Coordinates of C-alpha atoms and ligand atoms in Angstrom, one line a residue:
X1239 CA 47.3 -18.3 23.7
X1240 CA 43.9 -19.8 22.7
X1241 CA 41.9 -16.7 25.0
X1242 CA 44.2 -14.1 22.7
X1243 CA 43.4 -15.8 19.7
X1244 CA 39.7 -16.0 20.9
X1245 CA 39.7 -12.5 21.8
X1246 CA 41.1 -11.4 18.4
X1247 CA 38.2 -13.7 16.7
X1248 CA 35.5 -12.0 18.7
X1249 CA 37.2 -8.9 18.1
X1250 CA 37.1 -9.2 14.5
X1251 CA 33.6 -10.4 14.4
X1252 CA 32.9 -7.0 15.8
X1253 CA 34.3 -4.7 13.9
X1254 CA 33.0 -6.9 10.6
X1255 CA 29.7 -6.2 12.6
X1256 CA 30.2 -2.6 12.9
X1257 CA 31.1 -2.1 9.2
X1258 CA 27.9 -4.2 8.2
X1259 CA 25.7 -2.0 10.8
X1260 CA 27.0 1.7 9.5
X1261 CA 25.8 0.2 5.9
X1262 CA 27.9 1.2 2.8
X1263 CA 27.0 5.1 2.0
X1264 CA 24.0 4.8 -0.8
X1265 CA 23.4 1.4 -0.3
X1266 CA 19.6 0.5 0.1
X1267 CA 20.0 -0.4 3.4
X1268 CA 21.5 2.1 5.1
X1269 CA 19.3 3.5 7.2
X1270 CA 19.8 7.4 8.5
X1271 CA 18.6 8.1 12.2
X1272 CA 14.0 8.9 11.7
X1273 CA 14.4 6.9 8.8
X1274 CA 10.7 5.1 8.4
X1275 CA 11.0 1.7 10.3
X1276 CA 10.0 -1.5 8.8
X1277 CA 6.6 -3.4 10.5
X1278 CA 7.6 -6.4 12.2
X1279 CA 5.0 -9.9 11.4
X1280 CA 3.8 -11.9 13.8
X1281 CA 4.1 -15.6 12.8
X1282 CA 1.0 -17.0 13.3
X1283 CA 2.2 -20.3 14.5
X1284 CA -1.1 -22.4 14.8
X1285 CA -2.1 -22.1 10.5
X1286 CA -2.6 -25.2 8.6
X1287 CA -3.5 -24.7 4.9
X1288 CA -3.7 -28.9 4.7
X1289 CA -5.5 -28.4 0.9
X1290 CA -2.5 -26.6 0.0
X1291 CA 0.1 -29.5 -1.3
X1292 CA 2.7 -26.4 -1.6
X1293 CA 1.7 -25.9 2.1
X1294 CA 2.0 -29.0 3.4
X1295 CA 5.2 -29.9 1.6
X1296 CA 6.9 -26.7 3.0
X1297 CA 5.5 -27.3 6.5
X1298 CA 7.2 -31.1 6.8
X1299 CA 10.4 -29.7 5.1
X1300 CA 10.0 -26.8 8.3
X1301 CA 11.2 -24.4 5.2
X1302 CA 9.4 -22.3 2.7
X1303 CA 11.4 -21.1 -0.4
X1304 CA 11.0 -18.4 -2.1
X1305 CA 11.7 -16.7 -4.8
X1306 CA 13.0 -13.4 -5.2
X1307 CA 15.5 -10.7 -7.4
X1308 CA 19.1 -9.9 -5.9
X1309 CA 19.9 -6.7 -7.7
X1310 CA 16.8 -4.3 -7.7
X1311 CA 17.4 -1.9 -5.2
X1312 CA 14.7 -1.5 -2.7
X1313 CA 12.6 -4.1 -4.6
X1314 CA 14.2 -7.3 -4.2
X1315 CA 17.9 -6.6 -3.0
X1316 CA 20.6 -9.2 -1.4
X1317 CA 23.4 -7.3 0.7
X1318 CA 26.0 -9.8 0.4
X1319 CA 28.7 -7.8 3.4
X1320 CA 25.6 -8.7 5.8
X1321 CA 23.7 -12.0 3.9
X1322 CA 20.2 -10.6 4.4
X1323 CA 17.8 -9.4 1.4
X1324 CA 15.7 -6.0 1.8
X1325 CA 13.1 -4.2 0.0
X1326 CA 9.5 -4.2 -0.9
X1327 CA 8.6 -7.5 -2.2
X1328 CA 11.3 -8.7 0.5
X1329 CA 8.3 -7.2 2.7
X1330 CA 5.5 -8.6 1.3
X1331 CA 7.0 -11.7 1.0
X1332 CA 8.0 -12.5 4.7
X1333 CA 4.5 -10.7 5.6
X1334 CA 2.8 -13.7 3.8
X1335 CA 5.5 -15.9 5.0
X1336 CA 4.6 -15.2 8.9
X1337 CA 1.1 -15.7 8.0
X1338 CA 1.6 -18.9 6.3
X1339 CA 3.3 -20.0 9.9
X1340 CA 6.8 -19.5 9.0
X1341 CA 9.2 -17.8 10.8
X1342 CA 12.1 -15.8 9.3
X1343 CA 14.7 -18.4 9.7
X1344 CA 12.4 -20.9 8.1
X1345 CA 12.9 -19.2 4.8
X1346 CA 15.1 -20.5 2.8
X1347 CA 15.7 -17.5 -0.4
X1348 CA 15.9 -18.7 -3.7
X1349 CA 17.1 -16.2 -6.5
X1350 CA 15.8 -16.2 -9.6
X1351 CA 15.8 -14.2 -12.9
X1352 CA 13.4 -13.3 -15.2
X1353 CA 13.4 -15.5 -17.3
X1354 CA 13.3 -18.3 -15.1
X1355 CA 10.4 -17.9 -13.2
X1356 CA 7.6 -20.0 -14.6
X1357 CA 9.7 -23.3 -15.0
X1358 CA 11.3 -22.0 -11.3
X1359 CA 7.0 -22.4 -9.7
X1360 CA 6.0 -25.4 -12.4
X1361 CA 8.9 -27.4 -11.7
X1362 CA 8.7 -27.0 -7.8
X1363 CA 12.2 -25.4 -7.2
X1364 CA 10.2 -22.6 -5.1
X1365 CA 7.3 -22.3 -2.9
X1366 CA 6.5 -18.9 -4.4
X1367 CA 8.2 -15.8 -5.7
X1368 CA 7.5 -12.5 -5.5
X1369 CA 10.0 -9.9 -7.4
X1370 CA 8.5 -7.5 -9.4
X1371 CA 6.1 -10.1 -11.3
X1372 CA 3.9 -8.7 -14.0
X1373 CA 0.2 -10.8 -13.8
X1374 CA -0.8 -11.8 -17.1
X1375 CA -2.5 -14.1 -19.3
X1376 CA 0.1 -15.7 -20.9
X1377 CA 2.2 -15.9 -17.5
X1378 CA -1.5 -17.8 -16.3
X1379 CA -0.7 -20.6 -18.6
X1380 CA 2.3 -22.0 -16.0
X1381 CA 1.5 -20.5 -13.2
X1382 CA -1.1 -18.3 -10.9
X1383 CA -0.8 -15.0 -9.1
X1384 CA -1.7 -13.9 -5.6
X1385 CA -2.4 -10.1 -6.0
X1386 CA -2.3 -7.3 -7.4
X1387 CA -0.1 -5.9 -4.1
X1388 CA 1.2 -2.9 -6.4
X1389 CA 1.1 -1.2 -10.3
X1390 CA 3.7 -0.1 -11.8
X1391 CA 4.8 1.2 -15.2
X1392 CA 7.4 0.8 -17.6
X1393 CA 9.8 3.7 -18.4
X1394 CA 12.9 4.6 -19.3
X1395 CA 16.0 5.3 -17.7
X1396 CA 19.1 7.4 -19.1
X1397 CA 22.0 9.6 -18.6
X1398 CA 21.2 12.5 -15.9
X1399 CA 23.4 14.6 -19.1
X1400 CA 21.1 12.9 -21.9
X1401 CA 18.5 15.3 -23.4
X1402 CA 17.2 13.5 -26.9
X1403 CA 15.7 10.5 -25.1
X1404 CA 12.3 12.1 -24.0
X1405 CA 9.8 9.3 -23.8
X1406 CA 8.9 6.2 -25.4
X1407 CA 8.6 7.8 -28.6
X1408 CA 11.8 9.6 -28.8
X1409 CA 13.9 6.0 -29.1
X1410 CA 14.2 5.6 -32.5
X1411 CA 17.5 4.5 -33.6
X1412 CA 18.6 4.3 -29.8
X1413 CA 20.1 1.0 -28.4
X1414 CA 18.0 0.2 -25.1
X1415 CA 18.7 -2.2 -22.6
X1416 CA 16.3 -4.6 -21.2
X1417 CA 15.7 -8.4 -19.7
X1418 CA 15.1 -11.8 -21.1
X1419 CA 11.8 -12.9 -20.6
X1420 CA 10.4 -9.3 -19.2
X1421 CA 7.5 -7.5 -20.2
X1422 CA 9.2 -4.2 -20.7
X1423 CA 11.8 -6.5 -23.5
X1424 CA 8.5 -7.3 -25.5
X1425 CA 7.0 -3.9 -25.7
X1426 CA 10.1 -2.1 -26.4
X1427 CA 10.6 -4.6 -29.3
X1428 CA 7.0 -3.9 -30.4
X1429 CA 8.1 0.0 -30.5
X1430 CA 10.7 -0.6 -33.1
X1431 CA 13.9 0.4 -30.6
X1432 CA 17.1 -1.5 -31.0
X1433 CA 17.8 -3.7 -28.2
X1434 CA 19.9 -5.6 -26.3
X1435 CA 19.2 -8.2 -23.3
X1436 CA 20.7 -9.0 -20.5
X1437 CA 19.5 -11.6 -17.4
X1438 CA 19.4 -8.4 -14.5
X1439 CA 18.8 -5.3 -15.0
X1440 CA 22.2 -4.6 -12.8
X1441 CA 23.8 -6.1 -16.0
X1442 CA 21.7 -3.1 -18.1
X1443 CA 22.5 0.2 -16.3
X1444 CA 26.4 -0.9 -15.6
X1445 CA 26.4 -1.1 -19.9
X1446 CA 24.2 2.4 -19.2
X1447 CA 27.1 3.9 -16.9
X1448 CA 29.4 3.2 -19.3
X1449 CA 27.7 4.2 -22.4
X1450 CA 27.7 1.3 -23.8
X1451 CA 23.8 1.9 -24.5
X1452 CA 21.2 4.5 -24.8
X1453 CA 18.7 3.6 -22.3
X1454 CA 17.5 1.1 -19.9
X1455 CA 13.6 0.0 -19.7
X1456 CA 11.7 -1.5 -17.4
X1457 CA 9.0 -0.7 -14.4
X1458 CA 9.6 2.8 -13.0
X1459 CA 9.6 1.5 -9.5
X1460 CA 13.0 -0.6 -10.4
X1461 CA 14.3 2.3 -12.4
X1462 CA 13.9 4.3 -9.6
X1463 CA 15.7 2.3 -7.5
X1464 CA 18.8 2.3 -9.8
X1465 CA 18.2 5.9 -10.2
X1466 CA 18.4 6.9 -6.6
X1467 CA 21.4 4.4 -5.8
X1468 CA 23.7 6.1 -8.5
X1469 CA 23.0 9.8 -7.3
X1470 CA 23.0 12.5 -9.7
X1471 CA 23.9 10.3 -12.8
X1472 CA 20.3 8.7 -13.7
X1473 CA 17.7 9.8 -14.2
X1474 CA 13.8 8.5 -14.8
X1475 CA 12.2 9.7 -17.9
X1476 CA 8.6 9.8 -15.6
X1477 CA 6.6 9.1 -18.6
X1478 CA 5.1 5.2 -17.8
X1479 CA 3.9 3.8 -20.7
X1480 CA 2.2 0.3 -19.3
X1481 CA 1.1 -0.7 -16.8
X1482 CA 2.3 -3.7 -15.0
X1483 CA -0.1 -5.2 -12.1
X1484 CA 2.5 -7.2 -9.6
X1485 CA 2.0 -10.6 -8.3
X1486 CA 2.3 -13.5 -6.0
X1487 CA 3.5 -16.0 -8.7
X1488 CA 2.7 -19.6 -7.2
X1489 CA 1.3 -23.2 -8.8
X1490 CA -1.0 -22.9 -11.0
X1491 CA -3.4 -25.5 -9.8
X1492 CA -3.0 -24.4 -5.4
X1493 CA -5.8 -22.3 -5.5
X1494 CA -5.8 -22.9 -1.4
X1495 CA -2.9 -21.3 -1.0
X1496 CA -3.6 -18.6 -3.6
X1497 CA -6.8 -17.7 -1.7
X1498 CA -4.2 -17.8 1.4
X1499 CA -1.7 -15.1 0.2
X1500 CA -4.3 -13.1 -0.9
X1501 CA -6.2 -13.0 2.4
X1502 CA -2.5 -12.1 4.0
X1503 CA -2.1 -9.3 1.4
X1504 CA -5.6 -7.9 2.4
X1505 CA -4.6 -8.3 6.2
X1506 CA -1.6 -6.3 6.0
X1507 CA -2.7 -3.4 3.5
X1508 CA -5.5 -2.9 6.0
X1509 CA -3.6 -3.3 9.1
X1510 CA -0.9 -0.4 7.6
X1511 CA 1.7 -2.9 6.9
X1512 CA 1.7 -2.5 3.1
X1513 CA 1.8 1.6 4.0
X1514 CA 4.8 1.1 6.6
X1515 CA 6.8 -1.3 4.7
X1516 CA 6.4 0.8 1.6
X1517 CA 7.9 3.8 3.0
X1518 CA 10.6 1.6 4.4
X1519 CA 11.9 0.6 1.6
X1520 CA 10.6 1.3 -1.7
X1521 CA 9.7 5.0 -0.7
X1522 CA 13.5 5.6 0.0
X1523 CA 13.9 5.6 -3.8
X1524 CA 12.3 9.2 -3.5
X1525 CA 8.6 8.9 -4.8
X1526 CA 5.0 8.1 -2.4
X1527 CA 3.1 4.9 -3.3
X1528 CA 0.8 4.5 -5.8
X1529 CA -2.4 3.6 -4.8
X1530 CA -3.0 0.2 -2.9
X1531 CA -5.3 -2.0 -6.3
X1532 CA -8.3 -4.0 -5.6
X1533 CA -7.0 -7.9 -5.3
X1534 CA -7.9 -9.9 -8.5
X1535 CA -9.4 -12.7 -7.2
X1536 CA -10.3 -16.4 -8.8
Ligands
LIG3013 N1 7.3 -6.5 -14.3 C1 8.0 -6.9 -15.5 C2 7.9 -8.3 -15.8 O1 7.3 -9.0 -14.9 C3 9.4 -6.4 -15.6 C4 10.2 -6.6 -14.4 C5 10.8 -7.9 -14.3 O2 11.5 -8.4 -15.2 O3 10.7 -8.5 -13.2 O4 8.3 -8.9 -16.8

């Protein structure tokens, strides 16, 4: 009785196994055969950061958390049928983790919004975050970057059918969807468009699917994302009207483990990491990486 039932178990765990490993057609993860690989990171086991108190905390704890998105498709994505998280900053945040001296089961991944993500680093909840984090001064007030690792640009996102929306200067009298505490929210309020806010984007282009809105702003590399996971019913306007430098957002005052992160950043762009995880994830979304920018520095 109890080898049947054990059987069954392990038989179920397999075929749970097989569903997760064929991947849900157009989910970010699926991965068709010559699909680019990801890099692998080698944990480099004998670091010590001890000026780091970030460091040092996480290395007692034998965890580092970080902070990431859950909905952005190929950015910062969970897959709840398997429990893992892919995409780009996913990348470039184990690559720094590895480097740091943690291996992948030592991270422990925190999500947070927005919104949330200065009071997330100055109150200690996280280690450090990286989803799709715009460096800038005000931001430099609560917290500090690591980076540039990647620029992006805000756009717009609308109906594949939609023809009036042409560019950031064709939304007058549109309703465009955006996030609480985001960049994109602040400059499409400063163009006069009638908004609405949401925590996640997801929240945005499921009111865009339904037509509940006009349009959905934000960086073009998240757009894209959405874009190529609802085939042949989004579409990118291509017309970025920012530019939004992405960081490493981490305490403001642990400028040992800043000049850490940066140095692993360097490391990997130089090694082909950046390249390799790029087209692994990011690239899927259908467009080649922008260039790698020059690390700000301080
Ligand atoms: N990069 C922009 C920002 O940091 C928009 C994307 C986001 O909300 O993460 O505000």
């Amino acid at each position: 009785m109890r080898t049947r039932r054990t059987i069954a178990a392990a038989m179920s765990v397999l075929a749970l196994t097989a569903v997760a490993a064929c991947g849900k057609s157009g989910s970010p993860n699926a991965a068709p055969p010559g699909a680019p690989q990801l890099p692998t990171y080698q944990v480099n086991t004998g670091f010590k950061l001890d000026s780091s108190p970030t460091w040092v905390k996480a290395k007692q704890a034998g965890k580092l958390t970080i902070g990431a998105k859950a909905d952005q498709p190929f950015l910062g994505f969970e897959d709840l049928t398997t429990n893992t998280r892919n995409g780009f900053d996913i990348e470039i945040a184990k690559m720094v983790a590895a480097d740091l001296g943690f291996t992948p089961d030592q991270i422990n991944w925190k999500t947070i919004v927005t919104a949330n993500r200065e009071t997330a680093i100055s109150g200690g909840q996280i280690d450090y975050y990286v989803g799709t984090y715009t460096i800038n001064d005000e931001r430099k007030k609560s917290v500090s970057f690591a980076g540039p690792y990647y620029v992006a640009g805000q756009d717009l996102l609308v109906l594949k059918s939609n023809t009036d929306i042409t560019g950031s200067d064709s939304i007058k009298g549109k309703t465009v969807c955006s996030v609480a505490g985001s960049t994109s929210i602040d400059r499409i309020n400063s163009l006069g468009g009638k908004t609405v806010t949401y925590d996640t984007y997801a929240q945005c282009v499921d009111k865009l699917l339904t037509n509940e809105v006009d349009a959905v702003t934000t960086d073009d590399t998240i757009l894209k994302g959405f874009a190529a996971k609802n085939p042949g019913k989004l579409k990118v306007i291509g017309k970025p009207f920012s530019q939004e430098p992405y960081g490493i957002g981490l305490g403001k005052d642990d400028k040992a483990l800043r000049d850490a992160i940066n140095n692993s950043i360097k490391a990997h762009e130089d090694n082909g990491d950046w390249k390799k995880a790029y087209d692994a994830t990011l690239g899927l979304s259908g467009s080649a990486a922008a260039p790698i920018p020059t690390l700000d520095r301080y």
